[in-house]
Amino acid sequence: MFLLLLAFIYGSSAIINSAVGAYQDAWFAFIIGWFSSYLLIGVYVYLSLLHPQRTLIDILTECFGRFFGKIFATFYIFYFIHLAALVLRNFGEYMNTVNYPDTPLLFLLIALAVVTAFAVRNGLEAISRVNEILMPFAIFFVIALFFIFFHTYELKNLLPFLDKGFAHVLKISFGVLTFPFGETVVFLMIFPSLNKKENLLKTTSLSITASGLILLIITLRDLMALGPELINTIIFPPHSTTGLLPDFVIDPFIAANLLINGGLKIVICLYAASLGITQLFGLQDYKLFVLPITAIVISLSNWIYESLPEMLRWAAEVYPIYAIPFQFIIPITLLLISIIKKKRSTEKTTN
Amino acid sequence: MFIVGIVAAFLLIFLLDLKKLINANQRKTTLLAYLLLLTTGFSISLLQILADKPPSPAVYIEKMIDFLLGGGTP
């Protein structure tokens, strides 16, 4: 679970950093977003602990009633499919721009999506086991790259501090909170499958700490190596950072990181969407819906943006607002309803 | 050419799942949910090969947010 959550948060952040809009204060905006995420993910964990055997779909039906619960569940399923499509498109655009400029984007999308679909069909345990093997490599790459570029770092790239004002940093940090930390709302579909629920809070806290540290290392690396202006102008800062050492071919490490973590993020989203559909219709086997959902994800991923700049603009400007109901309003409302219901039932039993 | 590829891809998906569909417990509901998803995927794929491609859901989401906020996205 620790590595699964870690890989999910790391995910496409291996290539896209939502904090870069804060320029030289990107590291500070990231830290604010990261620390706020403890509260937000705490809401998800507490909600799951109040309903240990229930997934998000069940909780929605229980708290909002059968009719409204199913409507909200449908919205969440769309959100999971949409999220998978967004991550898949990030992956496709990166590969298309950096590694395979002559290969059609659609082909790259299909190639990754098919692999992830068959991973989901093998079940959550198989996914977790593969992640246990691959994730340490990804962590090693990040730490190794941080030290390899050490001689290129310039501390002056972090100054002047709060040049654009605290309000601007706060706005960017909200973006960091929604992407990638808030996206862990997907795990409300996975938490019920865990064996040791008593360790849930501890494991998620450790995961947020580790993933936050990794992403902070990446933010500092790109910021100190490239400078605040450049990381805002270029499309994929990690790729450009690797260009600073022309004698070494380091770029495949970034691509490998993206494959491992971005792939896992798509897997989790596909799993959540398939399980969501299964529970929405009151069925048993989620595996049957994996391939049709993957087909939707591929089509949506190809359709959703006209171009790469549009994808980046949407991710920075629209996504943080679009995510508010899914990541904040509905989970917090569910938590409040669950607490009230629990209090009432405790009062009834004592009376 | 594209339409043949799309039809072939979705037919392949259906054939891969056919055995599971036949052995499914609640066959009617399962088939309904399955075909609903498959048709959605097929329709989205078909929309993309149209000469006049409709705007993507991202555009509608952005318009809806603009409407709710009473102005442009920040």
PDB file of C-alpha atoms in Angstrom, chain A residues 10 19 38 41 43 64 74 78 96 144 156 200 227 235 240 278 298 307 323 335 337 349:
ATOM      1  CA  TYR A  10       4.620  10.462  -8.067  1.00  0.00           C
ATOM      2  CA  ALA A  19       4.361  24.132  -8.862  1.00  0.00           C
ATOM      3  CA  TYR A  38      -1.998  15.653   4.997  1.00  0.00           C
ATOM      4  CA  ILE A  41      -5.841  12.741   2.609  1.00  0.00           C
ATOM      5  CA  VAL A  43     -10.283  13.160   5.361  1.00  0.00           C
ATOM      6  CA  PHE A  64     -26.825  10.258  -0.227  1.00  0.00           C
ATOM      7  CA  THR A  74     -21.575   8.003 -12.070  1.00  0.00           C
ATOM      8  CA  PHE A  78     -16.373   9.592 -15.199  1.00  0.00           C
ATOM      9  CA  ASN A  96       5.853  11.694 -28.751  1.00  0.00           C
ATOM     10  CA  ALA A 144      20.784   9.448  -8.303  1.00  0.00           C
ATOM     11  CA  LYS A 156      20.455  32.200  -6.777  1.00  0.00           C
ATOM     12  CA  LEU A 200      -3.965   2.804   7.206  1.00  0.00           C
ATOM     13  CA  GLY A 227      16.206  28.591 -13.320  1.00  0.00           C
ATOM     14  CA  ILE A 235       7.345  21.936 -21.739  1.00  0.00           C
ATOM     15  CA  SER A 240      15.567  19.631 -20.369  1.00  0.00           C
ATOM     16  CA  THR A 278     -19.395  -3.211 -11.251  1.00  0.00           C
ATOM     17  CA  ILE A 298      -7.831   5.658 -25.232  1.00  0.00           C
ATOM     18  CA  SER A 307      -2.454  20.183 -28.701  1.00  0.00           C
ATOM     19  CA  ALA A 323     -11.281  18.792  -9.184  1.00  0.00           C
ATOM     20  CA  LEU A 335     -17.363  12.563   6.158  1.00  0.00           C
ATOM     21  CA  ILE A 337     -22.766  12.811   7.134  1.00  0.00           C
ATOM     22  CA  THR A 349     -27.443   2.063  21.320  1.00  0.00           C
TER      23      THR A 349
END
